[in-house]
mmCIF file of C-alpha atoms in Angstrom:
data_model
loop_
_atom_site.group_PDB
_atom_site.id
_atom_site.type_symbol
_atom_site.label_atom_id
_atom_site.label_comp_id
_atom_site.label_asym_id
_atom_site.label_seq_id
_atom_site.Cartn_x
_atom_site.Cartn_y
_atom_site.Cartn_z
ATOM 1 C CA MET A 1 -127.749 46.231 122.789
ATOM 2 C CA ASP A 2 -128.061 47.115 126.403
ATOM 3 C CA GLU A 3 -125.518 48.223 128.915
ATOM 4 C CA MET A 4 -124.615 47.931 132.217
ATOM 5 C CA THR A 5 -121.796 48.707 134.870
ATOM 6 C CA LEU A 6 -121.328 46.089 137.992
ATOM 7 C CA ARG A 7 -118.827 46.438 140.517
ATOM 8 C CA VAL A 8 -116.785 43.570 141.783
ATOM 9 C CA LYS A 9 -114.381 44.042 144.344
ATOM 10 C CA GLU A 10 -112.362 40.770 143.809
ATOM 11 C CA ALA A 11 -111.666 42.074 140.141
ATOM 12 C CA THR A 12 -108.074 43.409 140.898
ATOM 13 C CA ASP A 13 -105.995 40.232 140.171
ATOM 14 C CA ARG A 14 -105.311 40.035 136.290
ATOM 15 C CA THR A 15 -105.954 36.020 136.394
ATOM 16 C CA ALA A 16 -109.376 37.059 138.131
ATOM 17 C CA ILE A 17 -110.208 39.220 135.493
ATOM 18 C CA GLN A 18 -109.120 37.369 132.704
ATOM 19 C CA ASN A 19 -111.237 34.338 133.721
ATOM 20 C CA LEU A 20 -114.101 36.767 134.587
ATOM 21 C CA GLU A 21 -114.174 38.411 130.965
ATOM 22 C CA ASN A 22 -114.012 34.699 129.256
ATOM 23 C CA ALA A 23 -116.911 33.566 131.427
ATOM 24 C CA LEU A 24 -119.027 36.345 130.258
ATOM 25 C CA LEU A 25 -117.860 36.635 126.653
ATOM 26 C CA SER A 26 -118.873 32.948 126.278
ATOM 27 C CA LEU A 27 -122.568 33.707 127.124
ATOM 28 C CA ASP A 28 -125.106 33.927 124.491
ATOM 29 C CA GLY A 29 -126.017 37.457 124.453
ATOM 30 C CA ILE A 30 -122.890 39.185 126.109
ATOM 31 C CA GLU A 31 -121.152 41.124 123.227
ATOM 32 C CA ARG A 32 -118.519 42.943 125.287
ATOM 33 C CA ALA A 33 -117.211 42.661 129.017
ATOM 34 C CA LEU A 34 -114.693 45.168 130.234
ATOM 35 C CA VAL A 35 -112.995 45.175 133.742
ATOM 36 C CA ASP A 36 -111.111 48.183 134.943
ATOM 37 C CA THR A 37 -108.696 46.735 137.277
ATOM 38 C CA GLY A 38 -108.358 50.131 139.439
ATOM 39 C CA ASP A 39 -111.889 49.829 140.772
ATOM 40 C CA GLY A 40 -113.095 46.773 139.903
ATOM 41 C CA GLU A 41 -115.904 48.155 137.657
ATOM 42 C CA VAL A 42 -117.354 46.040 135.359
ATOM 43 C CA LYS A 43 -118.767 47.239 131.860
ATOM 44 C CA ILE A 44 -120.803 44.853 129.972
ATOM 45 C CA THR A 45 -122.717 45.313 126.408
ATOM 46 C CA TYR A 46 -125.474 42.686 126.140
ATOM 47 C CA ASN A 47 -128.638 41.823 124.385
ATOM 48 C CA ASN A 48 -131.277 41.745 127.039
ATOM 49 C CA ASP A 49 -133.321 39.375 124.640
ATOM 50 C CA LYS A 50 -130.968 36.638 125.445
ATOM 51 C CA ILE A 51 -129.493 37.545 129.083
ATOM 52 C CA SER A 52 -131.078 39.253 131.865
ATOM 53 C CA ARG A 53 -128.938 41.343 134.508
ATOM 54 C CA MET A 54 -129.774 39.057 136.956
ATOM 55 C CA GLU A 55 -128.429 35.910 134.744
ATOM 56 C CA VAL A 56 -125.028 38.017 134.542
ATOM 57 C CA GLU A 57 -124.825 38.404 138.133
ATOM 58 C CA GLU A 58 -125.422 34.929 138.885
ATOM 59 C CA ILE A 59 -122.543 34.000 136.535
ATOM 60 C CA ILE A 60 -120.438 36.424 138.169
ATOM 61 C CA GLN A 61 -120.966 34.770 141.656
ATOM 62 C CA GLN A 62 -120.246 31.080 140.255
ATOM 63 C CA ASN A 63 -117.005 32.414 139.333
ATOM 64 C CA GLY A 64 -116.348 33.399 142.908
ATOM 65 C CA LEU A 65 -116.943 36.629 142.643
ATOM 66 C CA ASN A 66 -119.253 39.206 144.493
ATOM 67 C CA VAL A 67 -121.286 41.759 142.735
ATOM 68 C CA GLN A 68 -121.696 44.864 144.869
#
């Protein structure tokens, strides 16, 4: 498993966080997704053979959030 940490500025609202976590966890290859409400940090554990970092970033953006 690989890990990545992204920053999502808008990920401070509880509803936005829950929606983001659910969207990420529904993807094949995502094992864990945790969002820190304090700074918008998103920690993701994933299988790089099934999903790429770029695909993860695209899903986040499709959910109306911006990866920094």
